[in-house]
Tab-separated table of C-alpha atoms in Angstrom:
chain	number	residue	atom	x	y	z
C	1085	PHE	CA	-2.518	-12.464	-2.285
C	1086	TYR	CA	-2.929	-10.594	0.990
C	1087	GLU	CA	0.440	-11.805	2.266
C	1088	LYS	CA	2.157	-10.603	-0.911
C	1089	THR	CA	0.368	-7.261	-0.582
C	1090	LEU	CA	1.464	-7.055	3.046
C	1091	ASP	CA	5.091	-7.750	2.087
C	1092	ALA	CA	4.995	-5.063	-0.616
C	1093	VAL	CA	3.500	-2.502	1.788
C	1094	LYS	CA	6.051	-3.250	4.499
C	1095	SER	CA	8.897	-3.014	1.999
C	1096	TRP	CA	7.826	0.346	0.552
C	1097	PHE	CA	7.096	2.056	3.884
C	1098	THR	CA	10.288	0.650	5.409
C	1099	LEU	CA	12.363	2.122	2.579
C	1100	PHE	CA	10.552	5.356	1.747
C	1101	GLY	CA	8.121	6.191	4.553
C	1102	TRP	CA	10.527	7.994	6.862
C	1103	PRO	CA	12.315	11.357	6.720
C	1104	LYS	CA	15.662	10.087	8.062
C	1105	GLY	CA	16.336	6.956	6.078
C	1106	GLN	CA	15.058	3.415	6.309
C	1107	ASN	CA	13.124	2.194	9.334
C	1108	PRO	CA	11.844	-1.414	9.422
C	1109	ILE	CA	8.174	-1.771	10.318
C	1110	SER	CA	5.948	-4.708	11.158
C	1111	ILE	CA	2.206	-4.709	10.539
C	1112	PRO	CA	0.364	-4.181	12.800
C	1113	HIS	CA	2.695	-4.464	15.787
C	1114	SER	CA	5.183	-1.611	15.317
C	1115	LEU	CA	2.409	0.735	14.164
C	1116	ARG	CA	-0.028	0.257	17.018
C	1117	CYS	CA	2.489	-0.362	19.810
C	1118	ASP	CA	4.813	2.645	19.505
C	1119	VAL	CA	2.974	4.252	22.426
C	1120	CYS	CA	3.343	1.152	24.566
C	1121	ILE	CA	7.115	1.143	24.048
C	1122	VAL	CA	7.349	4.602	25.601
C	1123	GLN	CA	4.918	3.659	28.338
C	1124	GLN	CA	7.313	1.040	29.721
C	1125	THR	CA	10.100	3.588	30.218
C	1126	VAL	CA	8.296	5.827	32.747
C	1127	THR	CA	6.716	5.417	36.154
C	1128	PRO	CA	2.984	4.551	36.241
C	1129	GLU	CA	2.154	7.609	38.356
C	1130	LYS	CA	3.094	10.050	35.599
C	1131	ASN	CA	1.640	10.792	32.227
C	1132	PHE	CA	3.933	9.660	29.444
C	1133	LYS	CA	4.722	11.369	26.192
C	1134	ARG	CA	5.250	9.802	22.820
C	1135	LYS	CA	8.007	11.794	21.137
C	1136	VAL	CA	7.382	10.918	17.533
C	1137	TYR	CA	10.621	12.224	16.083
C	1138	LYS	CA	12.668	10.342	18.652
C	1139	ASP	CA	10.832	7.038	18.593
C	1140	LYS	CA	9.927	6.971	14.888
C	1141	GLY	CA	6.261	6.407	15.565
C	1142	PHE	CA	3.498	6.051	13.028
C	1143	TYR	CA	2.675	9.761	13.084
C	1144	GLU	CA	6.216	10.729	12.099
C	1145	MET	CA	5.688	8.698	8.957
C	1146	LEU	CA	2.338	10.383	8.320
C	1147	VAL	CA	3.816	13.865	8.794
C	1148	HIS	CA	6.668	12.997	6.428
C	1149	LEU	CA	4.316	11.795	3.670
C	1150	ASN	CA	1.635	14.446	4.153
C	1151	GLY	CA	3.880	17.387	4.907
C	1152	GLN	CA	1.904	18.382	8.002
C	1153	PRO	CA	0.314	16.704	11.045
C	1154	ILE	CA	-3.350	15.814	11.393
C	1155	PRO	CA	-5.317	18.833	12.666
C	1156	GLY	CA	-5.923	18.490	16.395
C	1157	ILE	CA	-3.296	15.800	16.988
C	1158	ALA	CA	0.054	17.042	18.261
C	1159	VAL	CA	3.265	15.434	17.117
C	1160	SER	CA	4.262	14.954	20.763
C	1161	GLN	CA	1.339	14.357	23.093
C	1162	SER	CA	0.618	13.247	26.642
C	1163	LEU	CA	-1.510	10.214	27.362
C	1164	SER	CA	-3.238	9.374	30.600
C	1165	SER	CA	-1.797	6.785	32.974
C	1166	ASP	CA	-5.341	5.450	33.513
C	1167	PRO	CA	-5.799	2.483	31.119
C	1168	VAL	CA	-9.433	3.239	30.268
C	1169	GLU	CA	-8.874	6.943	29.740
C	1170	ARG	CA	-5.809	6.236	27.643
C	1171	MET	CA	-7.790	3.761	25.535
C	1172	PHE	CA	-10.431	6.424	24.859
C	1173	GLN	CA	-7.712	8.912	23.892
C	1174	LEU	CA	-6.206	6.458	21.422
C	1175	HIS	CA	-9.632	5.502	20.060
C	1176	TRP	CA	-10.382	9.196	19.462
C	1177	GLN	CA	-6.974	9.652	17.860
C	1178	HIS	CA	-7.592	6.745	15.475
C	1179	SER	CA	-11.035	8.159	14.675
C	1180	GLU	CA	-9.444	11.485	13.755
C	1181	LEU	CA	-6.857	9.679	11.623
C	1182	LEU	CA	-9.531	7.822	9.644
C	1183	SER	CA	-11.655	10.949	9.240
C	1184	PHE	CA	-8.652	12.912	7.999
C	1185	LEU	CA	-7.653	10.224	5.481
C	1186	LYS	CA	-11.232	9.990	4.206
C	1187	SER	CA	-11.348	13.764	3.773
C	1188	GLN	CA	-8.259	13.425	1.561
C	1189	GLY	CA	-9.941	10.817	-0.645
C	1190	ALA	CA	-9.096	7.553	1.141
C	1191	CYS	CA	-11.571	4.686	0.888
C	1192	LEU	CA	-11.774	3.147	4.363
C	1193	PRO	CA	-15.447	2.476	5.166
C	1194	HIS	CA	-14.627	-0.979	6.553
C	1195	VAL	CA	-11.966	0.140	9.052
C	1196	MET	CA	-13.208	0.966	12.541
C	1197	PRO	CA	-11.028	2.924	15.012
C	1198	GLU	CA	-11.050	0.031	17.473
C	1199	PHE	CA	-9.380	-2.231	14.898
C	1200	LEU	CA	-6.281	-0.019	15.167
C	1201	LEU	CA	-5.958	-0.480	18.939
C	1202	THR	CA	-3.669	-2.963	20.660
C	1203	PRO	CA	-5.326	-6.230	21.782
C	1204	GLU	CA	-5.274	-5.037	25.391
C	1205	ASP	CA	-6.934	-1.728	24.550
C	1206	TYR	CA	-9.465	-3.503	22.319
C	1207	GLU	CA	-10.415	-5.697	25.271
C	1208	LEU	CA	-10.954	-2.581	27.384
C	1209	TRP	CA	-12.991	-1.033	24.576
C	1210	THR	CA	-15.307	-4.063	24.349
C	1211	GLU	CA	-15.766	-4.176	28.101
C	1212	VAL	CA	-16.584	-0.479	28.386
C	1213	ASN	CA	-18.880	-0.391	25.362
C	1214	THR	CA	-20.761	-3.616	25.989
C	1215	GLY	CA	-20.834	-3.537	29.782
C	1216	MET	CA	-19.566	-7.094	30.007
C	1217	ARG	CA	-16.447	-9.126	30.436
C	1218	VAL	CA	-14.947	-10.810	27.387
C	1219	SER	CA	-12.904	-13.986	27.345
C	1220	ARG	CA	-10.067	-13.128	24.947
C	1221	SER	CA	-9.188	-16.789	24.412
C	1222	SER	CA	-12.677	-18.002	23.502
C	1223	GLY	CA	-14.453	-14.792	22.534
C	1224	LYS	CA	-17.410	-15.738	24.792
C	1225	LEU	CA	-19.446	-12.940	26.316
C	1226	SER	CA	-21.255	-12.691	29.625
C	1227	GLY	CA	-24.242	-10.393	29.178
C	1228	LYS	CA	-26.275	-9.235	26.198
C	1229	HIS	CA	-25.190	-10.211	22.687
C	1230	SER	CA	-22.786	-7.877	20.929
C	1231	PHE	CA	-20.401	-7.989	17.978
C	1232	VAL	CA	-17.022	-8.692	19.574
C	1233	LEU	CA	-13.995	-10.276	17.924
C	1234	ASP	CA	-12.083	-13.043	19.628
C	1235	ASN	CA	-8.313	-12.706	19.978
C	1236	ARG	CA	-7.349	-14.531	16.775
C	1237	THR	CA	-9.964	-12.795	14.638
C	1238	PHE	CA	-9.001	-9.406	16.064
C	1239	GLU	CA	-5.343	-9.925	15.141
C	1240	THR	CA	-6.364	-10.791	11.570
C	1241	MET	CA	-8.688	-7.803	11.358
C	1242	SER	CA	-6.096	-5.460	12.860
C	1243	LYS	CA	-3.433	-6.552	10.370
C	1244	ARG	CA	-5.830	-6.028	7.472
C	1245	ALA	CA	-6.971	-2.647	8.829
C	1246	TRP	CA	-3.448	-1.274	9.242
C	1247	THR	CA	-2.464	-2.596	5.810
C	1248	ASP	CA	-5.420	-0.830	4.210
C	1249	VAL	CA	-4.634	2.383	6.109
C	1250	LEU	CA	-1.080	2.350	4.717
C	1251	LEU	CA	-2.305	1.581	1.197
C	1252	GLN	CA	-4.740	4.488	1.334
C	1253	MET	CA	-2.029	6.766	2.732
C	1254	TYR	CA	0.058	5.887	-0.314
C	1255	LYS	CA	-2.923	6.605	-2.532
C	1256	VAL	CA	-3.724	10.058	-1.117
C	1257	PHE	CA	-0.211	11.292	-0.229
C	1258	VAL	CA	2.180	9.687	-2.740
C	1259	LEU	CA	0.249	9.080	-5.967
C	1260	PRO	CA	-0.800	12.761	-6.321
C	1261	ARG	CA	2.880	13.623	-6.854
C	1262	ILE	CA	2.691	11.933	-10.268
C	1263	SER	CA	2.800	14.393	-13.141
C	1264	SER	CA	-0.286	14.431	-15.360
C	1265	ARG	CA	1.321	16.402	-18.183
C	1266	ILE	CA	0.138	15.579	-21.704
C	1267	PHE	CA	2.554	13.492	-23.746
C	1268	SER	CA	3.764	15.484	-26.726
C	1269	ASP	CA	5.843	12.879	-28.577
C	1270	PRO	CA	4.312	12.857	-32.126
C	1271	LEU	CA	5.417	9.270	-32.753
C	1272	SER	CA	3.758	7.982	-29.602
C	1273	LEU	CA	0.612	10.047	-30.242
C	1274	GLU	CA	0.333	8.585	-33.740
C	1275	SER	CA	0.765	5.017	-32.515
C	1276	LEU	CA	-1.856	5.569	-29.822
C	1277	HIS	CA	-4.305	7.250	-32.184
C	1278	ASN	CA	-6.490	4.172	-32.685
C	1279	MET	CA	-6.472	3.100	-29.025
C	1280	PRO	CA	-9.287	4.043	-26.606
C	1281	GLY	CA	-8.229	6.770	-24.229
C	1282	ILE	CA	-8.346	6.644	-20.431
C	1283	LYS	CA	-10.359	9.553	-19.091
C	1284	SER	CA	-8.829	11.704	-16.380
C	1285	GLU	CA	-12.066	13.138	-14.938
C	1286	PRO	CA	-12.293	12.447	-11.174
C	1287	LEU	CA	-15.699	10.717	-11.354
C	1288	CYS	CA	-15.190	8.600	-14.478
C	1289	SER	CA	-14.067	5.571	-12.429
C	1290	ASN	CA	-15.217	4.163	-9.102
C	1291	ILE	CA	-12.083	1.991	-8.850
C	1292	TYR	CA	-9.042	4.053	-9.797
C	1293	SER	CA	-8.155	7.599	-8.836
C	1294	ARG	CA	-7.095	10.220	-11.363
C	1295	TYR	CA	-3.454	9.562	-10.480
C	1296	GLU	CA	-3.785	5.818	-10.913
C	1297	ARG	CA	-5.344	6.427	-14.324
C	1298	THR	CA	-2.343	8.613	-15.151
C	1299	ILE	CA	-0.133	5.591	-14.465
C	1300	LEU	CA	-2.351	3.436	-16.707
C	1301	THR	CA	-1.949	6.019	-19.480
C	1302	TRP	CA	1.824	5.881	-18.995
C	1303	LEU	CA	1.759	2.068	-19.165
C	1304	ASN	CA	-0.262	2.148	-22.394
C	1305	LYS	CA	2.043	4.719	-23.963
C	1306	ASN	CA	5.281	2.915	-23.174
C	1307	TYR	CA	3.977	-0.520	-24.063
C	1308	GLU	CA	2.646	0.558	-27.445
C	1309	LYS	CA	5.799	2.536	-28.174
C	1310	ASN	CA	8.231	-0.232	-27.179
C	1311	ARG	CA	6.595	-3.571	-27.997
C	1312	GLN	CA	7.870	-3.500	-31.592
C	1313	ILE	CA	11.330	-2.399	-30.460
C	1314	VAL	CA	11.831	-4.857	-27.614
C	1315	TRP	CA	10.538	-7.948	-29.397
C	1316	LYS	CA	11.205	-7.152	-33.071
C	1317	ASP	CA	13.603	-10.128	-33.300
C	1318	SER	CA	11.798	-12.362	-30.819
C	1319	GLN	CA	12.026	-16.107	-31.400
C	1320	ARG	CA	9.311	-16.877	-28.834
C	1321	GLY	CA	6.162	-15.677	-30.560
C	1322	GLY	CA	7.121	-12.567	-32.505
C	1323	ILE	CA	5.957	-9.046	-31.718
C	1324	PRO	CA	3.128	-9.035	-29.143
C	1325	PRO	CA	-0.160	-7.487	-30.287
C	1326	THR	CA	-1.536	-4.105	-29.311
C	1327	ARG	CA	-3.473	-4.156	-26.065
C	1328	TRP	CA	-5.458	-1.726	-23.941
C	1329	ILE	CA	-4.148	-1.745	-20.352
C	1330	VAL	CA	-6.973	-0.873	-17.977
C	1331	ASN	CA	-6.016	-2.540	-14.672
C	1332	PHE	CA	-3.025	-3.389	-12.522
C	1333	ASP	CA	-3.614	-7.119	-12.125
C	1334	GLN	CA	-4.776	-9.098	-15.166
C	1335	ASP	CA	-3.146	-6.847	-17.742
C	1336	LEU	CA	0.276	-7.122	-16.079
C	1337	LEU	CA	0.310	-10.861	-15.382
C	1338	ASP	CA	2.412	-11.937	-18.376
C	1339	GLY	CA	5.256	-9.520	-17.566
C	1340	LEU	CA	5.333	-7.967	-21.051
C	1341	VAL	CA	3.884	-4.598	-20.047
C	1342	LEU	CA	6.322	-4.199	-17.152
C	1343	ALA	CA	9.219	-5.307	-19.363
C	1344	ALA	CA	8.288	-2.621	-21.888
C	1345	GLN	CA	8.370	0.021	-19.139
C	1346	ILE	CA	11.804	-1.052	-17.906
C	1347	ALA	CA	13.111	-1.237	-21.474
C	1348	SER	CA	12.185	2.445	-21.925
C	1349	TYR	CA	14.790	3.399	-19.338
C	1350	CYS	CA	17.197	0.438	-19.542
C	1351	PRO	CA	17.310	-0.620	-23.214
C	1352	TYR	CA	20.508	-2.598	-22.588
C	1353	LEU	CA	18.359	-5.226	-20.863
C	1354	ILE	CA	16.564	-6.067	-24.126
C	1355	PRO	CA	19.161	-8.451	-25.618
C	1356	THR	CA	20.228	-9.937	-22.283
C	1357	HIS	CA	16.793	-10.483	-20.749
C	1358	PHE	CA	13.597	-9.393	-22.499
C	1359	MET	CA	14.321	-11.058	-25.836
C	1360	LYS	CA	13.952	-14.395	-24.055
C	1361	MET	CA	10.344	-13.752	-22.977
C	1362	TYR	CA	7.297	-15.466	-24.485
C	1363	THR	CA	5.318	-12.785	-26.310
C	1364	ASP	CA	2.100	-14.818	-26.379
C	1365	PRO	CA	2.227	-16.863	-23.162
C	1366	ARG	CA	-0.579	-19.357	-22.694
C	1367	THR	CA	0.578	-21.826	-20.048
C	1368	HIS	CA	1.463	-21.354	-16.382
C	1369	GLU	CA	5.018	-22.379	-17.194
C	1370	GLN	CA	5.353	-19.622	-19.786
C	1371	PHE	CA	3.922	-17.016	-17.400
C	1372	LEU	CA	6.414	-18.175	-14.751
C	1373	HIS	CA	9.245	-18.041	-17.292
C	1374	ASN	CA	8.432	-14.400	-18.114
C	1375	SER	CA	8.134	-13.493	-14.444
C	1376	LEU	CA	11.522	-15.004	-13.638
C	1377	ILE	CA	13.162	-13.034	-16.454
C	1378	LEU	CA	11.520	-9.834	-15.195
C	1379	VAL	CA	12.796	-10.445	-11.655
C	1380	LYS	CA	16.311	-11.177	-12.964
C	1381	ALA	CA	16.196	-7.889	-14.881
C	1382	LEU	CA	15.262	-6.025	-11.704
C	1383	HIS	CA	18.108	-7.719	-9.865
C	1384	ALA	CA	20.503	-6.737	-12.665
C	1385	ILE	CA	19.761	-3.039	-12.084
C	1386	SER	CA	19.639	-3.442	-8.278
C	1387	LEU	CA	15.938	-2.617	-8.161
C	1388	ASP	CA	14.722	-5.868	-6.642
C	1389	MET	CA	13.230	-4.616	-3.297
C	1390	ASP	CA	12.776	-8.298	-2.323
C	1391	VAL	CA	10.570	-8.917	-5.362
C	1392	LYS	CA	9.165	-12.451	-5.406
C	1393	VAL	CA	7.557	-14.376	-8.235
């Protein structure tokens, strides 16, 4: 699940995260090492600058999505040539990043600034903050006990931390662009009359934001409006029943809800693809069958984005 999430995050930010077209990223390496790339191009005696707009660093992506830089952090900044001082600068910078994202509504209580450092800077951070040397291969400490990650665990934690930072950036910078206008189609309002509504108040859910609940409302509307149109002549179970879509995992597993959304905008896919779907799938094979048809439909309209079943 995490690997699929990671692939989806990399794909979206590679395609849409940058102001000047696509820019492939790797998580966490290209995000945490953009400074180190610049460091290798200058002499050790001088301070080096990371020119974000030239090197396509992480903060260029943040400025593009947010519309403005983080207060207190310049787009182009100088870092010390002293390894320890530079590590503290980067640790402070990551702290400011997390604080800023949290102030915008991001949920990142589990991500510590040190998890966003490079392995070399994390080693310096552990040595400075614990007053001891750390064996990066074994994770063994000499001195008093402290919570320190070994090399392999740190890499896993760093990948997860950067992934969650990107997901929360999408949540606070991209999702709010979704329109929350009230649907005025009388036919759709009548068909949704007997369905429970999804509240839009900010505090009515501790899982989904107001914008995510707007998407759920959109999914409910289109599914209820289109299920009888898409599968009116279905030979694989008839018209699927009414359902209340309240999450983005279980309620989308059978592919029917997503097919109904696509059919709203590409009705020509109904006879060629969606008519072949099971409308009451019960076995793993039937779920896979529906998923394969959905992926083929996305390929047909060139909207695959490396989608995998």
